[in-house]
Coordinates of C-alpha atoms and ligand atoms in Angstrom, one line a residue:
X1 CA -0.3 21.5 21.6
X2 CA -2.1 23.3 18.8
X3 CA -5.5 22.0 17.4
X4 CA -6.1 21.8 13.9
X5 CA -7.3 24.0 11.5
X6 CA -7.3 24.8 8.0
X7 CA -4.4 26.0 7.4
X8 CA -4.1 25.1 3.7
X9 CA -6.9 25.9 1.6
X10 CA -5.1 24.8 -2.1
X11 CA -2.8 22.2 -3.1
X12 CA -1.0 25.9 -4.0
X13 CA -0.6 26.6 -0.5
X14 CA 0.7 23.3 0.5
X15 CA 3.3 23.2 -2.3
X16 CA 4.3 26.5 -0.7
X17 CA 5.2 25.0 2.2
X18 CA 7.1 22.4 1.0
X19 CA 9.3 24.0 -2.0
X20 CA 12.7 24.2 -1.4
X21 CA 14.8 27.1 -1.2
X22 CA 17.0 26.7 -3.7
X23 CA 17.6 24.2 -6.7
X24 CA 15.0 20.3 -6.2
X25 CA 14.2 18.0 -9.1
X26 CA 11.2 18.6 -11.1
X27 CA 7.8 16.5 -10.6
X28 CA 5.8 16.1 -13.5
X29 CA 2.1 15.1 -13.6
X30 CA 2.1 11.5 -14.9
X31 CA -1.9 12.4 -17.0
X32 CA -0.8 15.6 -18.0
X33 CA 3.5 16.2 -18.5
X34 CA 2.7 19.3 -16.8
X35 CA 4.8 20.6 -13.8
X36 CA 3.4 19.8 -10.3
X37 CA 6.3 21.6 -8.5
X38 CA 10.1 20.5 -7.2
X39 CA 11.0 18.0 -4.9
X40 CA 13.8 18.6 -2.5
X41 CA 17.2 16.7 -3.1
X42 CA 17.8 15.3 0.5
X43 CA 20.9 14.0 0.8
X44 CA 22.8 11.3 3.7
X45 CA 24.3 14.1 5.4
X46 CA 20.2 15.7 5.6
X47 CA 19.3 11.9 6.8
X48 CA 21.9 12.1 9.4
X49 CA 20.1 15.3 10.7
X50 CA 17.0 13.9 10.6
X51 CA 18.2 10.7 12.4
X52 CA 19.7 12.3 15.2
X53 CA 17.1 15.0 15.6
X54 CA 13.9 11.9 15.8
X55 CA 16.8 10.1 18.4
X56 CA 17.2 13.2 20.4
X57 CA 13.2 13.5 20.6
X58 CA 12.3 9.5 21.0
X59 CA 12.5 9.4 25.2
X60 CA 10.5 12.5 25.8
X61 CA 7.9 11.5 23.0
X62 CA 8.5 7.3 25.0
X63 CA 7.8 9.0 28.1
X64 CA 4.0 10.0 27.4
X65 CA 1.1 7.9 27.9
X66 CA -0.7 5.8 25.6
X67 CA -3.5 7.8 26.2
X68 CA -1.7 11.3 25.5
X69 CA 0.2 9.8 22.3
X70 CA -3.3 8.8 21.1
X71 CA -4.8 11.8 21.6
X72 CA -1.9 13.2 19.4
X73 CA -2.6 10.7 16.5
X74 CA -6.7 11.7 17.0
X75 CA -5.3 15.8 16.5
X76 CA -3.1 14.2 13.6
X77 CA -6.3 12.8 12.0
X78 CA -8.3 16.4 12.4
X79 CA -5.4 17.6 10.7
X80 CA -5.7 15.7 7.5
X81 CA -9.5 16.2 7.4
X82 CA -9.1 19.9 8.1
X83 CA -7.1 20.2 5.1
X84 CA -8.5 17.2 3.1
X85 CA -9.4 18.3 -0.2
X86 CA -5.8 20.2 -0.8
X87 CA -3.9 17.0 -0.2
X88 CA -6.2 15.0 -2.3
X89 CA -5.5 17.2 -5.0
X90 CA -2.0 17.5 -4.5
X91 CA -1.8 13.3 -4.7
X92 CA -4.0 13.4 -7.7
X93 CA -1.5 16.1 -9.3
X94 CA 1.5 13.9 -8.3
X95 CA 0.4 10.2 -8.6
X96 CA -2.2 10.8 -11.1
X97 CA -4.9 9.1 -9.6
X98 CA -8.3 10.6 -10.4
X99 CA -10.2 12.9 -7.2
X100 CA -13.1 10.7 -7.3
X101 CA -13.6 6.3 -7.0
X102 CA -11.7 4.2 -4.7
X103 CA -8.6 7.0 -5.2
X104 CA -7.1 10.8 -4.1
X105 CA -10.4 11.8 -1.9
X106 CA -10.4 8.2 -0.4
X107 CA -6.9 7.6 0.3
X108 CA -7.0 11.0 2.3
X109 CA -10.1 9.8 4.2
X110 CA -8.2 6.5 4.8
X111 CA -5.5 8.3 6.3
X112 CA -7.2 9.9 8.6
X113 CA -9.5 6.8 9.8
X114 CA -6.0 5.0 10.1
X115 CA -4.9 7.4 12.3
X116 CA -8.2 7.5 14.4
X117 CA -8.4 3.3 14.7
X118 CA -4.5 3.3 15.3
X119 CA -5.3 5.7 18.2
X120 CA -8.0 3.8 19.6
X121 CA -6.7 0.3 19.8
X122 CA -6.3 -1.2 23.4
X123 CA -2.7 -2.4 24.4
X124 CA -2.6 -4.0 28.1
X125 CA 0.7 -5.9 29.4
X126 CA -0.5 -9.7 28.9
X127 CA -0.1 -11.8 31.8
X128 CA 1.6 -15.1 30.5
X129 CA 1.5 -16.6 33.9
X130 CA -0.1 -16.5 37.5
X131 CA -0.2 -19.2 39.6
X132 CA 1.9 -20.4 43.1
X133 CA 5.2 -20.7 41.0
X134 CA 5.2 -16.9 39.8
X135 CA 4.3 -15.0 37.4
X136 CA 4.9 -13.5 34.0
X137 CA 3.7 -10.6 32.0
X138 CA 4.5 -9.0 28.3
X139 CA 4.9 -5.9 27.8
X140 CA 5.7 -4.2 24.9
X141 CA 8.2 -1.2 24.7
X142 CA 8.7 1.2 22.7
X143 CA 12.0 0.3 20.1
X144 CA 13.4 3.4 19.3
X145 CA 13.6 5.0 15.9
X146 CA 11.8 3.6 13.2
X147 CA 12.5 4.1 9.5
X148 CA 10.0 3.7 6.8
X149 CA 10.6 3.4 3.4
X150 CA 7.5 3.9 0.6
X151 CA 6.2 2.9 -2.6
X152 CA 4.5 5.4 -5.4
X153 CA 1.2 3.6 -5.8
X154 CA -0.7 4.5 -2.1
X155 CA 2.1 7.2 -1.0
X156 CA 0.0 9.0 1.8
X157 CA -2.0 5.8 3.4
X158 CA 1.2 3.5 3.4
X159 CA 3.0 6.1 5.2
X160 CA 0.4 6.4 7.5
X161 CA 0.0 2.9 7.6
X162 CA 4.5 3.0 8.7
X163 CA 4.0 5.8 11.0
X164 CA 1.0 5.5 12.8
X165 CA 1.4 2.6 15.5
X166 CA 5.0 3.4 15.5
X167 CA 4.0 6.9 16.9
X168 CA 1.6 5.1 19.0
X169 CA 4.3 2.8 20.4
X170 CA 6.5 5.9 21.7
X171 CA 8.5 5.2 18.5
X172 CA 9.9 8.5 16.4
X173 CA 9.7 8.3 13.0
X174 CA 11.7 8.9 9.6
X175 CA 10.1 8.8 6.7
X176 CA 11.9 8.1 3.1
X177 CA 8.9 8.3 0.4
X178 CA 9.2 7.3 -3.0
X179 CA 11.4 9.5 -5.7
X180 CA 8.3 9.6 -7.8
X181 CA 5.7 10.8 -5.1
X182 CA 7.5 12.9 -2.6
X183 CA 5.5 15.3 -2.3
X184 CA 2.5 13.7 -1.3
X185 CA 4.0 12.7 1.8
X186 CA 6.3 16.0 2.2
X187 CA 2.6 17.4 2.6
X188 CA 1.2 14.9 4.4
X189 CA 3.9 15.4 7.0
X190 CA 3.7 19.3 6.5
X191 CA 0.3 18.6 7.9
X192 CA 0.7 16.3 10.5
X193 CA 3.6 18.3 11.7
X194 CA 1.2 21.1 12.0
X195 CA -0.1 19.3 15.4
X196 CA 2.5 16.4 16.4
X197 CA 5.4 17.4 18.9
X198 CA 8.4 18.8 17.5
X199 CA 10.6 16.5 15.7
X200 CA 8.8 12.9 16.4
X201 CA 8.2 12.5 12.4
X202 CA 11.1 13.6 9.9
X203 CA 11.0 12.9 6.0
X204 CA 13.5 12.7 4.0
X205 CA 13.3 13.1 0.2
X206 CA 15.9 11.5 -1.7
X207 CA 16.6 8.2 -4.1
X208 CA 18.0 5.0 -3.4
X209 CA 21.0 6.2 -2.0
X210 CA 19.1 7.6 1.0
X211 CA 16.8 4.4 1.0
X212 CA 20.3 2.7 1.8
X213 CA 21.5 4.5 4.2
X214 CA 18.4 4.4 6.2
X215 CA 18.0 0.6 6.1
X216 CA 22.0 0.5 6.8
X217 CA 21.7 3.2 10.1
X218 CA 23.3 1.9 13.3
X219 CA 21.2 4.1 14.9
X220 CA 17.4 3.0 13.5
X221 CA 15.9 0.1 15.3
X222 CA 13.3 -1.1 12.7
X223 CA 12.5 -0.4 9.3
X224 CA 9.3 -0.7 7.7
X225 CA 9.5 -1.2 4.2
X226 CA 6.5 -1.4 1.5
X227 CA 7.7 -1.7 -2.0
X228 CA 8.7 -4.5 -4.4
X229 CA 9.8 -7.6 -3.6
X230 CA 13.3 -7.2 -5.5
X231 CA 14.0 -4.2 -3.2
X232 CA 12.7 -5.7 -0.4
X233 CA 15.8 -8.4 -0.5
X234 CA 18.3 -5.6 -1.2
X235 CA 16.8 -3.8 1.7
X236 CA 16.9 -7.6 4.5
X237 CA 20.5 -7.2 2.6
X238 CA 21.4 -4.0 4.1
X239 CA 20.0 -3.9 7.4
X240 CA 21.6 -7.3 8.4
X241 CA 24.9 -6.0 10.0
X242 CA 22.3 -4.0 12.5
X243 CA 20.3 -7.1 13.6
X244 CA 17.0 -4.2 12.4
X245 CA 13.8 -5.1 12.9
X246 CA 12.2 -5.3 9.9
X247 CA 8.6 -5.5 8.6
X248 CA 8.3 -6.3 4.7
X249 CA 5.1 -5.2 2.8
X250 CA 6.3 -6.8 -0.7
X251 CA 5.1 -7.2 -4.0
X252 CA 2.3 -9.8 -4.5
X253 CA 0.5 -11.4 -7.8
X254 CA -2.9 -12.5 -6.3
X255 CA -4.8 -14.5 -7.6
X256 CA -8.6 -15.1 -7.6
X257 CA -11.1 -17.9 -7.8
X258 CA -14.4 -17.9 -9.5
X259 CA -16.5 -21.3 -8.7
X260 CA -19.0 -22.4 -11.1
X261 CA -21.8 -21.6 -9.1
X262 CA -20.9 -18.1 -8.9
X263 CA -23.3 -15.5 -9.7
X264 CA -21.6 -13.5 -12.4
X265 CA -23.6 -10.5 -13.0
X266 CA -23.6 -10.4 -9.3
X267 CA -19.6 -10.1 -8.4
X268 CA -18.5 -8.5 -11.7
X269 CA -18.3 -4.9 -10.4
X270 CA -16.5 -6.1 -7.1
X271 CA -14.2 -8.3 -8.8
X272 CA -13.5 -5.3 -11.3
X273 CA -12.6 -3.1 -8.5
X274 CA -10.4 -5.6 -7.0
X275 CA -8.6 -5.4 -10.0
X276 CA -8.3 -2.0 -11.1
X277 CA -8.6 -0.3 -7.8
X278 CA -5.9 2.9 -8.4
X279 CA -5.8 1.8 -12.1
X280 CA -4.3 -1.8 -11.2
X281 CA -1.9 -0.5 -9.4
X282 CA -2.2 -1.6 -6.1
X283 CA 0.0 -4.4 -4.0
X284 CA -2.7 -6.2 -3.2
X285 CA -5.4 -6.2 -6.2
X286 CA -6.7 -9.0 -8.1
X287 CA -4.1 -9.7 -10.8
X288 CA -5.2 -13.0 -12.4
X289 CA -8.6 -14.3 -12.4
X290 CA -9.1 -17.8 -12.6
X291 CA -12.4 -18.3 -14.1
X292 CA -14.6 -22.1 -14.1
X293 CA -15.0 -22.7 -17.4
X294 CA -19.0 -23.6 -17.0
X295 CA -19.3 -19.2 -16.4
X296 CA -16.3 -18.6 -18.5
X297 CA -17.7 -16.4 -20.7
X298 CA -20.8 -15.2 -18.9
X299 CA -18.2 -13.7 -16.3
X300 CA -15.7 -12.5 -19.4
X301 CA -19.2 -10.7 -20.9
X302 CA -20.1 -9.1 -17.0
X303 CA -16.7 -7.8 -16.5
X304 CA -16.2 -6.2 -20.2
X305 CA -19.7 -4.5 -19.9
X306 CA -18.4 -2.9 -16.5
X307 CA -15.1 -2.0 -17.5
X308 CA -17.2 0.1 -20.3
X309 CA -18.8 2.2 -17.4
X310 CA -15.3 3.0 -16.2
X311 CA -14.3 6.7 -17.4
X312 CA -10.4 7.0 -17.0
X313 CA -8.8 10.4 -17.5
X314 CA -7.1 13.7 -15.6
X315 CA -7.7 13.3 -12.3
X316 CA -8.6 16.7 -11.4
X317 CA -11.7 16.0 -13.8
X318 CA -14.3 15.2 -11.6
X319 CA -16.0 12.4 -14.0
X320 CA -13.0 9.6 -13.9
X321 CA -12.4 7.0 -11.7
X322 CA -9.5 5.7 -13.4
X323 CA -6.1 7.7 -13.9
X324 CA -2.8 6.8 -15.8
X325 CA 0.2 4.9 -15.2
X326 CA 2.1 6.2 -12.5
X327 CA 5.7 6.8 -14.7
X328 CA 7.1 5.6 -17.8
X329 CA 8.6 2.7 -16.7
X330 CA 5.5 1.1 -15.3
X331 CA 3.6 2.3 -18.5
X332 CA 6.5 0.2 -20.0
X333 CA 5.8 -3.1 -18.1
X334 CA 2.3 -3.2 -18.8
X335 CA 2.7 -2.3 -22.3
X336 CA 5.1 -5.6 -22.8
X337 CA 4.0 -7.8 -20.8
X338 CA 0.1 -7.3 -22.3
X339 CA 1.9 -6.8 -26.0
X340 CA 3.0 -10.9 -24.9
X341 CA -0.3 -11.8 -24.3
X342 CA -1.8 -10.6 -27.0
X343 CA 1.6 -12.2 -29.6
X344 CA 0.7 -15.7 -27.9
X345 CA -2.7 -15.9 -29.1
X346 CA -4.6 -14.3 -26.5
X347 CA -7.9 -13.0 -27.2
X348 CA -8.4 -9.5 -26.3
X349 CA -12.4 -8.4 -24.7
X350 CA -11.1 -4.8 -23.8
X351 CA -8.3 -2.3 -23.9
X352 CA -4.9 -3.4 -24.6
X353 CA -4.0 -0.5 -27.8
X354 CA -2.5 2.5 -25.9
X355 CA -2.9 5.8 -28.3
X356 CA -0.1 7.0 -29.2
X357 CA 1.2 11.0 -28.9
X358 CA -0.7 11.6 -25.6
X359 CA 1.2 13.5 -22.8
X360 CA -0.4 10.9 -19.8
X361 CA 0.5 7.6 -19.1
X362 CA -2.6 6.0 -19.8
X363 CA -3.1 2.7 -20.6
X364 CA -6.5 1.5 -21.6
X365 CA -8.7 -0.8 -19.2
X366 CA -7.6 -3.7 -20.8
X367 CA -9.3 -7.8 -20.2
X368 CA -7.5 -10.1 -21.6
X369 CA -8.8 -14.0 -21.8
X370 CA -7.8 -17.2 -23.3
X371 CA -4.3 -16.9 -22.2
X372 CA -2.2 -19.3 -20.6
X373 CA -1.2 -19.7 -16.9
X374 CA 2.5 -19.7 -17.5
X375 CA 2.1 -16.5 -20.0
X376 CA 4.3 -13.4 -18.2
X377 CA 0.9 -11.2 -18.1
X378 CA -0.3 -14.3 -15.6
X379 CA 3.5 -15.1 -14.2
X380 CA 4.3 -11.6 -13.4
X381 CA 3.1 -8.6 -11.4
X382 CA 2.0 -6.4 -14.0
X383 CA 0.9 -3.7 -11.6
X384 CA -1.3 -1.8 -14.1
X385 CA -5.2 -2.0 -15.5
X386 CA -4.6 -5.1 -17.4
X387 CA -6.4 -8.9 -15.7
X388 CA -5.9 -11.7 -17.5
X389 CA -8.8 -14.3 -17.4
X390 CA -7.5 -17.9 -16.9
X391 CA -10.3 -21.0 -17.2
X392 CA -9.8 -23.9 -15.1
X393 CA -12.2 -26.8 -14.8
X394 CA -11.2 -28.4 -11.7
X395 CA -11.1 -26.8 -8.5
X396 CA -8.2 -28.7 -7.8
X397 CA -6.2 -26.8 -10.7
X398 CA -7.4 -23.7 -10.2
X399 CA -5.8 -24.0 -6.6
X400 CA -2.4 -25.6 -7.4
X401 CA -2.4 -22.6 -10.1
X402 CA -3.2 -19.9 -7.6
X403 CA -0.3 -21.8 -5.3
X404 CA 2.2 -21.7 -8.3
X405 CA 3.8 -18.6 -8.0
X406 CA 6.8 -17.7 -4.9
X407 CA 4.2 -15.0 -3.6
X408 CA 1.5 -14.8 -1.5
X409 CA -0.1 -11.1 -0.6
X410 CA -3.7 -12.1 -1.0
X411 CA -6.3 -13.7 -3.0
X412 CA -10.2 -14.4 -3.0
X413 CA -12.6 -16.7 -4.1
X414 CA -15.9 -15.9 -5.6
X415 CA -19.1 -18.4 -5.0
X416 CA -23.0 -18.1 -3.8
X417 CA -22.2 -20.8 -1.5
X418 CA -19.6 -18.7 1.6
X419 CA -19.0 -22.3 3.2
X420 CA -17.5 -24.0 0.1
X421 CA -15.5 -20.7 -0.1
X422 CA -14.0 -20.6 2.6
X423 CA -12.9 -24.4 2.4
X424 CA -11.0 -23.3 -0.5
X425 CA -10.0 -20.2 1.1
X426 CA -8.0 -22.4 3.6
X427 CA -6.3 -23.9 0.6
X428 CA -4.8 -20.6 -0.4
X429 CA -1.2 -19.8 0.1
X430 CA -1.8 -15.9 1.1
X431 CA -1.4 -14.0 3.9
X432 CA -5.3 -13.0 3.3
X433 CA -8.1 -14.4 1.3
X434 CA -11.1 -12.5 0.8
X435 CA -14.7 -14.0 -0.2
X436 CA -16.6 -12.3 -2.4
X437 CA -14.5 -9.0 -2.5
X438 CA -11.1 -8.3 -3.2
X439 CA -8.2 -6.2 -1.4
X440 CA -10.5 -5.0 1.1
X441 CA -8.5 -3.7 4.0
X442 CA -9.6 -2.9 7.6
X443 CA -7.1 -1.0 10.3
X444 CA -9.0 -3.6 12.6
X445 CA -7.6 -6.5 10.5
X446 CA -4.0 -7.6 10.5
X447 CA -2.0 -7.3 7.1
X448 CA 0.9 -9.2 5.8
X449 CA 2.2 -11.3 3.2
X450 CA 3.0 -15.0 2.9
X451 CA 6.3 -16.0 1.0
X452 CA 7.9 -13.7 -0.9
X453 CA 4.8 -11.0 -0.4
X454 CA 7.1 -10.3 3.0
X455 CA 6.9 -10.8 7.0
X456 CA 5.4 -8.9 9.7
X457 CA 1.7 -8.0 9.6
X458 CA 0.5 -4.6 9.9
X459 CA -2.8 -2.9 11.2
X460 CA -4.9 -3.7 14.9
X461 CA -3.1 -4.4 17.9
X462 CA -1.1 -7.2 16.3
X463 CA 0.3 -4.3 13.8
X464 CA 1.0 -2.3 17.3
X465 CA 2.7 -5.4 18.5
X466 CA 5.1 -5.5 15.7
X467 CA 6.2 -1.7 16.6
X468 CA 6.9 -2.8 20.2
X469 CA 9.6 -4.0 21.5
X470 CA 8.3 -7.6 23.6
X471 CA 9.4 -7.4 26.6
X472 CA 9.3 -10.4 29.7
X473 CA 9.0 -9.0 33.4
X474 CA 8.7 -12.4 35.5
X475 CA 9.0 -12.5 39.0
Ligands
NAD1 P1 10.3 -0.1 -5.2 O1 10.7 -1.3 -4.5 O2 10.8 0.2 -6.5 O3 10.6 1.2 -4.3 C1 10.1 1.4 -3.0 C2 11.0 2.3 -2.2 O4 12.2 1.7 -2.0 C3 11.2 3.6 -2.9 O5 11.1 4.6 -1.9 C4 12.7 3.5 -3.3 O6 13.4 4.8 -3.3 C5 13.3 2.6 -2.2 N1 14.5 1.9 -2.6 C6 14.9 1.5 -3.9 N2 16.0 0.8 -3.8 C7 16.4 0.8 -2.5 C8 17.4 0.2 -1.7 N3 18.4 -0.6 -2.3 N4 17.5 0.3 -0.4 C9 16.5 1.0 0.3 N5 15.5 1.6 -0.4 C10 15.4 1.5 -1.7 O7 8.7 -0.2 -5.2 P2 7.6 0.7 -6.0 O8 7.8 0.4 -7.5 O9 7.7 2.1 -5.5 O10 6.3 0.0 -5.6 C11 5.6 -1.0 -6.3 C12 5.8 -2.3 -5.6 O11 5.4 -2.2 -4.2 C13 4.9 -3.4 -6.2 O12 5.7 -4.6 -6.2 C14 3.8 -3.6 -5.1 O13 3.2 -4.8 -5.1 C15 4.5 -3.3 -3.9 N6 3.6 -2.8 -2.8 C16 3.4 -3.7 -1.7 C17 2.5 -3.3 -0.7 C18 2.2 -4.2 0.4 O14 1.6 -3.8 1.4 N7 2.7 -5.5 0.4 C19 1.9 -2.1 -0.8 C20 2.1 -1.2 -1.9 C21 3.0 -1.6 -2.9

């Protein structure tokens, strides 16, 4: 197999490689309105294709050894490093997040250490049983063809995150990105292509209709799906009449939880990066803050004097750290659901008056306190740079409010003393609850939602597990 190398040295040359022929829809940059370049306009009849071609590949690519399918995700990960910085332009081009902060630059290196940790993880055959009687072992087989279906906000990590162990697990892979950020991952897999066996990984770039047809396929065995919680059901809707595995990365609203004996000069840039990590938009990122009303306001002051720091702009400019909305319709939801807060009496400590007759999508870093639990800026994802600050003054409340909503993707709580934290921790209805930090992931750590934040967990061997398919050999 080839090794990697730099093949392309501009997000120029990896558009290139990726324009179609003929005809493809234009992709506009969400900071700018400028044109980024066209998207191909795959159809059913190209998934087909693409379905049959990873089928016809999936025993040969079953056949190898963990070890040689790891040392294919390890080449995989040199690839994206080798041709880093072009990819992280090209995302910050397309999804509009800025080069530098927790964004482009870092969810390329994340892909790449995904890749490397997926590679690395030990999966022996568990022995269940051993004694006069018999015994009993689980292994864990590969499943067949996996699909995997993406969201806009992380488009490169979360496909990495779908196609990783299921190429570790002797799984082939199709891959239906996002209608507004294909070409991230039509690059991505340009790249990865570059070292990975013919045919093992497929994308195909089309809308909903595709989306469908993939979660529909007799021939797919399991579909990952990251997105919103809405499409999520449509999806577990779909794939029924196959019996499909499925693994649900939904939409979440989580909460966090500031004791009183919280320091808050202390936690007020972590919590501010839990919340506007990607510029809010992020499944898992703090999006209500419950706040004990003894350090109400000191915490209010701490976070507004960070958020001041924060430069949000183009993201090619190498001074941000936050970047606009992703598309008009999400620009749309924050601007509502914060225009509600502020109509109900809410007091406003930063942000919340977009300026009008810009060509981006930016919102401003926007705090909003005083508000209400059931107000729709707390109720609802707003999936944008806009945290409402709720005060509680029991611990008790500030629980039963974090509990109050149908999902569960995570949450944290925020104190000097780890102990009492983590006995409210265990009170939390998420899937994980972080102390002192917020959305922190780890391809060590398994990942998944509680209630309506989905099923099936993703990352370490459990995340391998749930690409496998169990199997019991008992003799
Ligand atoms: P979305 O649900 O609108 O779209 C996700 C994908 O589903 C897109 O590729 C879309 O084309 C496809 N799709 C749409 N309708 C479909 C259908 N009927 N059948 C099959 N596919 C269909 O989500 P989005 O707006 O792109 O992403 C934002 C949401 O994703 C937020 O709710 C966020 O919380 C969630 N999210 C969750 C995680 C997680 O790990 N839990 C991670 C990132 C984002």
């Amino acid at each position: 197999m080839p090794t990697a190398t730099t093949t392309f040295a501009t997000d120029a040359d990896l558009l290139a490689a990726i324009q179609p022929s003929s005809g493809g829809r234009d992709i506009h940059d969400p900071a700018t309105g400028g044109l980024v370049g066209k998207a191909p306009e795959h159809t059913v009849a190209d998934l087909e294709r693409a379905v049959s071609a990873a089928r016809a590949a999936q025993p040969a690519w079953a056949a190898l050894t963990h070890a040689e399918r790891s040392a294919a995700l390890n080449r995989a990960a040199d690839a994206v490093e080798a041709n880093a910085e072009a990819l992280a332009v090209l995302l910050s081009r397309e999804q509009g997040k800025p080069l530098n902060g927790p964004n482009a630059r870092f969810e390329v290196g994340a892909c790449a250490a995904w890749l490397r940790a997926t590679a690395g993880f030990e999966l022996e055959p568990e022995i269940l049983v051993d004694d006069e009687g018999g015994k009993a072992e689980m292994h864990y087989r590969a499943l067949g063809v996996v699909g995997a279906i993406g969201p806009w906000n992380w488009p490169m990590m979360i496909s990495v995150w779908q196609l990783a162990p299921a190429l570790r697990m002797g799984n082939t892979v199709v891959l239906k990105p996002s209608e507004y950020t294909p070409l991230s991952v039509l690059a991505l897999v340009e790249v990865l292509n570059e070292v990975l066996p013919a045919d093992v990984l497929h994308v195909v770039s089309g809308g909903r209709e595709v989306g469908e047809a993939l979660s529909a396929h007799r021939d797919v065995d399991k579909l990952m799906f990251t997105g919103s919680t809405a499409t999520g059901k449509a999806i577990i809707r779909s794939s029924a009449d196959t019996v499909k595995r499925l693994t649900m990365e939904l939409g979440g609203n989580d909460a966090g939880i500031v004791l009183p004996d919280a320091d808050p000069k202390a936690i007020a840039a972590d919590l501010f990066w839990g919340a506007f990590i990607n510029t809010g938009q992020t499944c898992a990122a703090l999006k209500r803050l419950y706040v004990h009303e003894d350090i109400y306001e000191e915490v209010c002051t701490a976070l507004t004097e960070v958020a001041a720091q924060m430069p949000m702009g183009v993201g090619l400019d190498e001074a941000n750290v936050l970047g606009p909305l992703q598309n008009k319709a999400q620009f749309d939801i924050v601007t509502s659901l914060v225009e509600a807060a502020v109509d109900s009496g809410a007091r406003v400590l930063a942000g919340a008056n977009p300026e009008s007759g810009q060509p981006g999508y930016f919102y401003p870093t926007t705090l909003i306190a005083d508000i209400d639990n059931d107000n729709p800026l707390v109720a609802e994802e707003q999936f944008g740079p806009a945290l409402p600050i709720i005060k509680y003054s029991s611990v008790d409340e500030a629980v039963a409010m974090a509990n109050g909503l149908d999902v569960g993707l995570g949450a944290s709580v925020w104190s000097s003393d780890k102990e009492a934290a983590r006995e409210v921790a265990a009170r939390i209805q998420a899937g994980t609850v972080w102390i002192n930090k917020h959305g922190a992931v780890d391809p060590r750590v398994p990942f998944g939602g509680a209630k309506a934040s989905g099923y099936g967990l993703e990352f370490g061997v459990a995340g391998l597990k749930h690409l496998g398919q169990p199997q019991v050999i008992s003799y």
